[in-house]
Coordinates of C-alpha atoms in Angstrom, one line a residue:
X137 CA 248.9 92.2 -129.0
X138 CA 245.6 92.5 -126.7
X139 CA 242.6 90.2 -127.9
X140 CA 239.5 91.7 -129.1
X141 CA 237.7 90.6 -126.3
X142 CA 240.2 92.4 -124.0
X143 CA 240.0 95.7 -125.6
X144 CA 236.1 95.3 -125.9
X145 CA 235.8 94.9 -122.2
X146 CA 238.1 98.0 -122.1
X147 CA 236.0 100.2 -124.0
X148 CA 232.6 99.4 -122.3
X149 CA 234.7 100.0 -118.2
X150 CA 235.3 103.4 -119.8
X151 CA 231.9 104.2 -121.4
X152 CA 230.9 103.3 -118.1
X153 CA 233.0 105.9 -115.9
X154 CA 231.9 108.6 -118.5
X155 CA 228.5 107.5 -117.8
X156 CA 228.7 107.7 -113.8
X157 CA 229.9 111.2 -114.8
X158 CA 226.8 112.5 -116.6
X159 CA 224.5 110.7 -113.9
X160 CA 226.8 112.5 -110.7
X161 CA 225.8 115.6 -112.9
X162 CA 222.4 115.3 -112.6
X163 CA 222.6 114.4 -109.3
X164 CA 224.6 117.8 -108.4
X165 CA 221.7 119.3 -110.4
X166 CA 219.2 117.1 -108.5
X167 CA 220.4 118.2 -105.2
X168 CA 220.5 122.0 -106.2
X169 CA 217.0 121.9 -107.4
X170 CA 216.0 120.5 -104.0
X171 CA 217.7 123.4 -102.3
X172 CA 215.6 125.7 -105.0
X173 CA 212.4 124.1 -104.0
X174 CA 212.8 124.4 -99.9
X175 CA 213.4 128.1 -100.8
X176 CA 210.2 128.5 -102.5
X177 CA 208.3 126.5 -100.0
X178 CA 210.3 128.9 -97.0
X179 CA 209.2 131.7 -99.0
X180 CA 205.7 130.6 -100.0
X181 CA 205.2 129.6 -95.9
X182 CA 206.4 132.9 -95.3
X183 CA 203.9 135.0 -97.6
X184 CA 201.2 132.7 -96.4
X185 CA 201.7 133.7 -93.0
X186 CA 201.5 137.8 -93.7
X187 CA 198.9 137.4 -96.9
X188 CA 196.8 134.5 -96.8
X189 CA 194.3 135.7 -99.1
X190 CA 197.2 135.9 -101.6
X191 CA 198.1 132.3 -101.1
X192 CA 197.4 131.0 -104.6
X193 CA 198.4 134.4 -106.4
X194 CA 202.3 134.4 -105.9
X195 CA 203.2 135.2 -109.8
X196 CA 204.4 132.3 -112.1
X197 CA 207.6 134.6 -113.4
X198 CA 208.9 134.6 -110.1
X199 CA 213.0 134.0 -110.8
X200 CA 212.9 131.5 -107.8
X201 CA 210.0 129.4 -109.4
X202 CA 211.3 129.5 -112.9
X203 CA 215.1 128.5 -112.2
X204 CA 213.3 125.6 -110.2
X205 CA 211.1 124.2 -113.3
X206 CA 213.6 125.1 -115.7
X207 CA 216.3 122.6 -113.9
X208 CA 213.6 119.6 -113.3
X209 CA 213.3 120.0 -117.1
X210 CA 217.2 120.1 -117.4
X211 CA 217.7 116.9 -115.1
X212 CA 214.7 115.0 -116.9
X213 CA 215.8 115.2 -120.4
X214 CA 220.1 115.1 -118.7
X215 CA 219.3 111.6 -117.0
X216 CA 217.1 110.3 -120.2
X217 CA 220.0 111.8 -122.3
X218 CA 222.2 109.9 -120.7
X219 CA 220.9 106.5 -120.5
X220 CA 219.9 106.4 -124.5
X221 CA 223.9 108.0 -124.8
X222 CA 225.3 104.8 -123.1
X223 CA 223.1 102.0 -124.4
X224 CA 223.7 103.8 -128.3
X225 CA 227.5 103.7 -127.4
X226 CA 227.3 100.1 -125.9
X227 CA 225.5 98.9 -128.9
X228 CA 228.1 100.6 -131.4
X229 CA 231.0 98.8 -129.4
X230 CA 229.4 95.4 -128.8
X231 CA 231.6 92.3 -130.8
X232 CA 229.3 92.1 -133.8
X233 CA 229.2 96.1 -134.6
X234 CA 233.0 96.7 -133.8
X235 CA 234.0 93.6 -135.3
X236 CA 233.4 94.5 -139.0
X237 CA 232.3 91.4 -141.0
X238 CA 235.0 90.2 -143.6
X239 CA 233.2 89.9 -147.1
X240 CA 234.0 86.5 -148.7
X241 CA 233.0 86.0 -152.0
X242 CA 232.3 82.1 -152.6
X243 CA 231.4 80.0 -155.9
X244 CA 229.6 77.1 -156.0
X245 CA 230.2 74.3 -158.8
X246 CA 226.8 74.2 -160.6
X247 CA 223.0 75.4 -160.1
X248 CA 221.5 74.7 -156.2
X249 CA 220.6 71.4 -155.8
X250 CA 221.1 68.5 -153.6
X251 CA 224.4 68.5 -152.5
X252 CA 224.6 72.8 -152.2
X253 CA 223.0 71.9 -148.9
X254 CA 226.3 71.3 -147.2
X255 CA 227.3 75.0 -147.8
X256 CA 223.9 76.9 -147.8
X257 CA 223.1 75.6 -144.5
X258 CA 225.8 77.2 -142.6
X259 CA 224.1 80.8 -144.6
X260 CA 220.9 79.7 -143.0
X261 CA 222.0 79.0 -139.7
X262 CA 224.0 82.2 -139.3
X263 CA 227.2 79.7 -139.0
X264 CA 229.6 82.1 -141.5
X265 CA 228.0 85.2 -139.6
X266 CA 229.0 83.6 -136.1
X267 CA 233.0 83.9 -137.1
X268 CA 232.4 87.0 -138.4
X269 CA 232.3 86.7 -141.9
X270 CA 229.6 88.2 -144.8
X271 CA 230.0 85.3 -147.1
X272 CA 227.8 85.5 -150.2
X273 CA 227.2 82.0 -152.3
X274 CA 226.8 82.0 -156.0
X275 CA 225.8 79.4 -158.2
X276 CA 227.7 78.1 -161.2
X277 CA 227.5 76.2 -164.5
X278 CA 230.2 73.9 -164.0
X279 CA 232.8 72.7 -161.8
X280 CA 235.4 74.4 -163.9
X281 CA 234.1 77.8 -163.6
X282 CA 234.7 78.1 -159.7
X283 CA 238.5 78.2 -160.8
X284 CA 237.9 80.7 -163.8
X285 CA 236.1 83.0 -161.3
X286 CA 238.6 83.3 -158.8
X287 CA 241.6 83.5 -161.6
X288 CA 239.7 86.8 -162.4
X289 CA 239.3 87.6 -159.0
X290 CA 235.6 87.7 -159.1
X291 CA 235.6 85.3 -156.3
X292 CA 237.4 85.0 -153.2
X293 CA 237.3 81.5 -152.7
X294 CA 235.0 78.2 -154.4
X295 CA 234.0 74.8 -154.8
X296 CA 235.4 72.9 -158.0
X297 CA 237.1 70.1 -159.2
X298 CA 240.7 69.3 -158.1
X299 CA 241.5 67.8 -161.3
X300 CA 240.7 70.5 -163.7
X301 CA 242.8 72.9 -161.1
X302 CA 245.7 70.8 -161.3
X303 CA 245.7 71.2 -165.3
X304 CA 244.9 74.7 -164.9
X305 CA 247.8 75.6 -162.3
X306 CA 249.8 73.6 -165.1
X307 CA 248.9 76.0 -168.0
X308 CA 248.7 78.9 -165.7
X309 CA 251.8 78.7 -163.0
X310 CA 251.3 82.7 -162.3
X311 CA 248.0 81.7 -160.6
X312 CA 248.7 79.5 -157.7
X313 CA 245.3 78.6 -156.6
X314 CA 245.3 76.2 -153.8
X315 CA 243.0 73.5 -152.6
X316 CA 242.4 73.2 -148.7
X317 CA 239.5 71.1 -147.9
X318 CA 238.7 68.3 -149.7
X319 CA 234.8 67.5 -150.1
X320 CA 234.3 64.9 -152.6
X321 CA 236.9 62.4 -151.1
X322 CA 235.6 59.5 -154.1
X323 CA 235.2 61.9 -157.3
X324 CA 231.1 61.7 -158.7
X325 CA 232.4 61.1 -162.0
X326 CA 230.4 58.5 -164.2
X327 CA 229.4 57.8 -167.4
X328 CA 225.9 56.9 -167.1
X329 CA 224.0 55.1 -169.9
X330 CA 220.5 52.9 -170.5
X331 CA 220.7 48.8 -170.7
X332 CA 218.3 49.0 -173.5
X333 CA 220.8 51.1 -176.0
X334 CA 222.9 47.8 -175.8
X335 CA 225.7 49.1 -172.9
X336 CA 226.3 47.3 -169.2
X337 CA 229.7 47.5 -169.4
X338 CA 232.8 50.2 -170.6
X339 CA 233.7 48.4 -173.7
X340 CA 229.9 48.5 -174.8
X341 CA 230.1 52.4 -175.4
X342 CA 232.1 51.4 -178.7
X343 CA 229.8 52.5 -181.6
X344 CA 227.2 54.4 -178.9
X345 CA 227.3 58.2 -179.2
X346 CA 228.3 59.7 -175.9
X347 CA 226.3 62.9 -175.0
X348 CA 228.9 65.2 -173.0
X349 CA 228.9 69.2 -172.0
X350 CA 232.2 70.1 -173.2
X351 CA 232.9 71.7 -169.6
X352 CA 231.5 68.9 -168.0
X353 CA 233.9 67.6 -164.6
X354 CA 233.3 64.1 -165.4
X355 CA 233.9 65.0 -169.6
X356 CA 237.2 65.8 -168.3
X357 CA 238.2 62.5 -167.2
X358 CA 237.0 60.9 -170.6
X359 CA 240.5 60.5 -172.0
X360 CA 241.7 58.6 -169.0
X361 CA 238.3 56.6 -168.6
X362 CA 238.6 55.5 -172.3
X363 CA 242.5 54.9 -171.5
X364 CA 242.3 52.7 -168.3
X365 CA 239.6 50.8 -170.3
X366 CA 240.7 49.9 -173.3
X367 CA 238.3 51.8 -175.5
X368 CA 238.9 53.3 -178.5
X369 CA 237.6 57.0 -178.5
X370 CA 237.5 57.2 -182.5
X371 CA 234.3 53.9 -181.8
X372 CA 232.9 56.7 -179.7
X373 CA 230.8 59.2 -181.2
X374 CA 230.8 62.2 -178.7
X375 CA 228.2 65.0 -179.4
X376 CA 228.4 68.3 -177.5
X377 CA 225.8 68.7 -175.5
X378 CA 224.3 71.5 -173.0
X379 CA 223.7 70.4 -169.3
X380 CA 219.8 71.1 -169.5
X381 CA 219.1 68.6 -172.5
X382 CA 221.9 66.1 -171.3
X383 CA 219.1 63.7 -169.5
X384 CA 216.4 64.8 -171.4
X385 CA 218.5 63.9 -174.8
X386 CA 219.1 60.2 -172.9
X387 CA 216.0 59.7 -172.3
X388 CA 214.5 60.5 -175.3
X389 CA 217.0 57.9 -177.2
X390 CA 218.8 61.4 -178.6
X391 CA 222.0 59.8 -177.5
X392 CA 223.0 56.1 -175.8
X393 CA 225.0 57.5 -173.0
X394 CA 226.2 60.6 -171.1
X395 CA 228.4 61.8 -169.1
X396 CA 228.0 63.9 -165.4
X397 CA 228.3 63.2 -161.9
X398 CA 226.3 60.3 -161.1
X399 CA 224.3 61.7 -158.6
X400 CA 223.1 64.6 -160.9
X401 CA 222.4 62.8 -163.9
X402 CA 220.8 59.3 -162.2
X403 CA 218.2 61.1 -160.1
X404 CA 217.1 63.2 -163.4
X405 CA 216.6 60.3 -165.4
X406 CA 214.8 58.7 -162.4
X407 CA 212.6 61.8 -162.0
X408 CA 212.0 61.7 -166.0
X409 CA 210.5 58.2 -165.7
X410 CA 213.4 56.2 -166.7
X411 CA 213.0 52.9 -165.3
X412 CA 215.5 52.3 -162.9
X413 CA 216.5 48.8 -164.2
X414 CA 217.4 50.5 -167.2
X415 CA 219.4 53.0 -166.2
X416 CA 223.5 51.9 -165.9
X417 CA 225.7 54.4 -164.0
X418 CA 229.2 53.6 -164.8
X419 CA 231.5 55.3 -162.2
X420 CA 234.8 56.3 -162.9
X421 CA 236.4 55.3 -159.4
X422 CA 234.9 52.1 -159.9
X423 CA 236.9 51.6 -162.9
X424 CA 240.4 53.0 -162.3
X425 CA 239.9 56.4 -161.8
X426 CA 241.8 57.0 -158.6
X427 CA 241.2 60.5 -158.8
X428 CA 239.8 62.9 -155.9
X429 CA 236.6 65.1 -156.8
X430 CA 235.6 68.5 -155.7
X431 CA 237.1 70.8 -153.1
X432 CA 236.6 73.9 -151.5
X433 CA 240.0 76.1 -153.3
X434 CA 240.9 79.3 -152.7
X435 CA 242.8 82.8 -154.4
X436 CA 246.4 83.3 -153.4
X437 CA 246.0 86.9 -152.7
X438 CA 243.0 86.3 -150.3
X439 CA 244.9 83.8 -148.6
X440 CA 247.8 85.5 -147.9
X441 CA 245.9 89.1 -147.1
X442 CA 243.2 87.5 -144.4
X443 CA 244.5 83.4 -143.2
X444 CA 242.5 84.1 -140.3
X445 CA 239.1 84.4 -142.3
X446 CA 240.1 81.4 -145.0
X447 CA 240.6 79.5 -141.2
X448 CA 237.2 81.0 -140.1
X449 CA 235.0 79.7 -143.6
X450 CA 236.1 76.7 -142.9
X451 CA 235.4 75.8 -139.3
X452 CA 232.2 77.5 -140.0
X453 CA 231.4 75.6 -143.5
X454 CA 232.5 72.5 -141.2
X455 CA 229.8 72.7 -139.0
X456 CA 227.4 73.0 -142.0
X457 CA 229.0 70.2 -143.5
X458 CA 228.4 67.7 -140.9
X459 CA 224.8 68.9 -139.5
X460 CA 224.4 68.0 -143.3
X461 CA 225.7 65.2 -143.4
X462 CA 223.9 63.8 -139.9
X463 CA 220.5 65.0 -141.0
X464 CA 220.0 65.9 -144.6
X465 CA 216.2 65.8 -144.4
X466 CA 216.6 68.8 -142.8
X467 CA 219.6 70.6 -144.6
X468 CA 218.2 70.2 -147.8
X469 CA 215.7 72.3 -147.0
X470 CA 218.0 75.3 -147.6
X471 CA 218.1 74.2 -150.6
X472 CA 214.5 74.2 -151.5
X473 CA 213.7 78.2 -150.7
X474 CA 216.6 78.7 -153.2
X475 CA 215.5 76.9 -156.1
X476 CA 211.5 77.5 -156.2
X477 CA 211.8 74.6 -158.8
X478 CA 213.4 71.5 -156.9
X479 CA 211.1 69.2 -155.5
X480 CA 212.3 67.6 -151.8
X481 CA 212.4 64.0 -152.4
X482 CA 214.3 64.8 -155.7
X483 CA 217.3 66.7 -154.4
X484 CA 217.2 64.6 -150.9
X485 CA 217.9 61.4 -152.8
X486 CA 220.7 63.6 -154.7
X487 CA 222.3 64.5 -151.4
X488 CA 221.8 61.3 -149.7
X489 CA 223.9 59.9 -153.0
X490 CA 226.9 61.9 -153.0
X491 CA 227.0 61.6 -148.7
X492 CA 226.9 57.8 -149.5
X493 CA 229.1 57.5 -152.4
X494 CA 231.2 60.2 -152.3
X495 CA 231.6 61.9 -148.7
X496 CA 231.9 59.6 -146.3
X497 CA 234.3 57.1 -147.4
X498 CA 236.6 54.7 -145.8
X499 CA 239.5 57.2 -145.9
X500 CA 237.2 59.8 -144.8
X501 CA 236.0 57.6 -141.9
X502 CA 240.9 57.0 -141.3
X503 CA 241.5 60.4 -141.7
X504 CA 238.4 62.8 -140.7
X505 CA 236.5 65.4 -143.5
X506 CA 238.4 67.6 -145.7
X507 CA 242.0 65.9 -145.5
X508 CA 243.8 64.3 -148.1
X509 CA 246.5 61.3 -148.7
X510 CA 249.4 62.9 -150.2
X511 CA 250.7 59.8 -151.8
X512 CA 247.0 59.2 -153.4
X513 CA 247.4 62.8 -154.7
X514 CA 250.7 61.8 -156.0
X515 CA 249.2 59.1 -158.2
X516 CA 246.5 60.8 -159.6
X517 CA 248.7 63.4 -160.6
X518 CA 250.6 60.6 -162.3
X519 CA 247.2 59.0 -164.2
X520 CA 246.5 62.7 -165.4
X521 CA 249.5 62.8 -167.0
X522 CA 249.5 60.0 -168.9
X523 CA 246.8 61.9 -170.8
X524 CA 247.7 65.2 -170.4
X525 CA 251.4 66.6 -170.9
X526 CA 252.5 68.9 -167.7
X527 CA 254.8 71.5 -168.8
X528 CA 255.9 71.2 -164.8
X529 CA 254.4 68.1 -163.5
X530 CA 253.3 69.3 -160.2
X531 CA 253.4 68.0 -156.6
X532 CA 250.7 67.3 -153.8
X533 CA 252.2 69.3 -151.9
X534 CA 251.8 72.5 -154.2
X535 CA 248.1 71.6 -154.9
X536 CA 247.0 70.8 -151.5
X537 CA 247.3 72.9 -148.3
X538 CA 245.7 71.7 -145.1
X539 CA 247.6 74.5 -143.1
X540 CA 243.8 76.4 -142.9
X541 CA 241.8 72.5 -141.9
X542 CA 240.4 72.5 -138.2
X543 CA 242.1 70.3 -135.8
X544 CA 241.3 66.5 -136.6
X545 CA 239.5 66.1 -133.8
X546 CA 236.9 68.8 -135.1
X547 CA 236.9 66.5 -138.4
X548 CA 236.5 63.1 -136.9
X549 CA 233.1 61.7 -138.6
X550 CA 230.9 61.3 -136.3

């Protein structure tokens, strides 16, 4: 099959022989004319000579002198015709007009904050546009609705937890939604509380009440957190909560503790006024969660109808990723003209959290961005079930594929 680039190149040779065409057209009519006006001049000489008094009275509707202005007029507006002809064909056949953009519809995992950076500065930079793709980003309310979206078909593609998916594909098998580039290599889950409600430690969230979104991604892992830990949930007094009063509702002594990804819910109590030696993040990982976190997923049906573009989202969300990740000072400005609210030093701290804690990691820094361990897969598969009963339990391999990841040398951190 010829390459685009080949048939391009084809096109514009043979726009170009039309072209020499039209201009050896007005040439030919160029040369005629010229023939026209020596005949007039011959003539005019020649009246000149018998009636010199008449020199300046030869009559405009003379057929000679017509036909003559009537062609200049022809060739002027032929050669202009055909110079704006070939540039308007050359720009309808250049790469970025023949090459229709593929629309991919993406969904983030919550509202634009911090960490949105790594995907909204590829939008700004034109990086999705570059490999020909019209991506449009929306935001979300939770991690879990990124895989609701694109079971509906709402979305082609999104960002979410690989936990939650793994239930999901459980409860719905007819819905094979896969990951393929895993972001959040150490999950941001935490449980993050204040030393002056009485809790440092797991086992002080015993008679506490817990404030938690139901749809909350780190909510999610509570049964296995309070398993692993030796808690006993029924101590526990959990109160539904919505994510924009979760902080607030912790800070004003509403609950003793909360749930959320410790990058989201640490810098909000900081920017509330929480002192920071009272505020105790508790993360998951650190306490036997070895789960993965969020990662860029996408529909079946778009997978299989357009690879190539899946492959092209993510080289291009790749080089957003790590110009992110190398300078966030400046990425999280993309951030900022999206969320009129956000204030720099706020959502830069956020960001600069989850690239610490949760991005590049010593696996990360083994096996480049995006990859995963299958046999670390494997066993968080195996902790989920021991709190959650698979009617199939399911395989890395069938929740994972890195068939659409760059090469590894693309992904090396640098």
């Amino acid at each position: 099959m010829r390459s685009f680039t080949t048939a391009w190149f084809e096109v514009c040779f043979g726009l170009i022989f039309v072209a020499s065409g039209i201009f050896r057209t007005a040439s030919t009519l160029s040369r005629r004319d010229r023939h026209v006006r020596s005949a007039v001049r011959r003539r005019t000489r020649c009246a000149d000579s018998v009636f010199p008094t008449h020199r300046r009275r030869i009559p405009r509707t003379a057929g000679t002198s017509t036909r003559f202005e009537g062609t200049v007029v022809k060739i002027i507006f032929s050669r202009a015709w055909a110079v704006r002809a070939f540039l308007l064909l050359m720009a309808a056949v250049s790469p970025g007009a023949a090459h229709a953009q593929t629309a991919v519809r993406f969904s983030l995992d919550f509202r634009i904050e911090g960490p949105q950076a790594l995907f909204l500065l590829g939008l700004d930079r034109g990086f999705y546009k570059a490999e020909g793709l019209d991506v449009t980003i929306d935001p979300a309310t939770s991690s879990l609705e990124p895989i609701t979206r694109i079971a509906a078909g709402s979305h082609d593609m999104g960002f979410g937890d690989i936990n939650s998916l793994i239930k999901f594909r459980d409860q719905n098998p007819g819905t094979p939604i896969k990951a393929i580039f895993m972001v959040y290599n150490r999950p941001p889950f935490a449980v993050v509380a204040r030393k002056s409600r009485g809790i440092t430690s797991p086992a002080d969230l015993e008679g506490k009440k817990l404030g938690a979104p139901a749809t909350d991604g780190a909510f999610a892992q509570w049964k296995l957190f309070t398993k692993l830990n030796n808690i006993d949930p029924a101590k526990v007094t959990v109160e539904n909560v919505g994510f924009p009063v979760r902080e607030p509702m912790l800070a004003a002594g509403q609950v003793d503790a909360i749930t959320g990804f410790a990058f989201s819910s640490f810098v909000n109590l900081k920017d509330r006024g929480v002192p920071l030696d009272d505020i105790v993040v508790l993360n998951m990982a650190d306490y036997g969660l070895d789960l993965y976190g969020n990662t860029i997923m996408v529909s079946p049906k778009f997978a299989a109808e357009k690879p190539a573009a899946v492959q092209a989202f993510l080289r291009a969300f790749l080089r957003s990723f790590k110009e992110t990740v190398n300078d966030p000072a400046t990425a999280v400005e993309s951030v900022l003209k999206r969320n009129k609210l956000a204030k720099k030093d706020v959502e830069l701290e956020r960001l600069q959290m989850a690239i610490r804690d949760n991005i590049v990691t010593e696996e990360v820094k083994k096996n480049g961005y995006g990859a995963i361990d299958p046999m670390r897969l494997d066993h968080a598969i195996d902790q989920i079930a021991t709190t959650s009963q698979f009617k199939v339990r399911p395989k890395a391999s069938e929740m994972f594929d890195a068939s659409f990841l760059p090469p590894l040398s693309e992904r090396r951190v640098d």
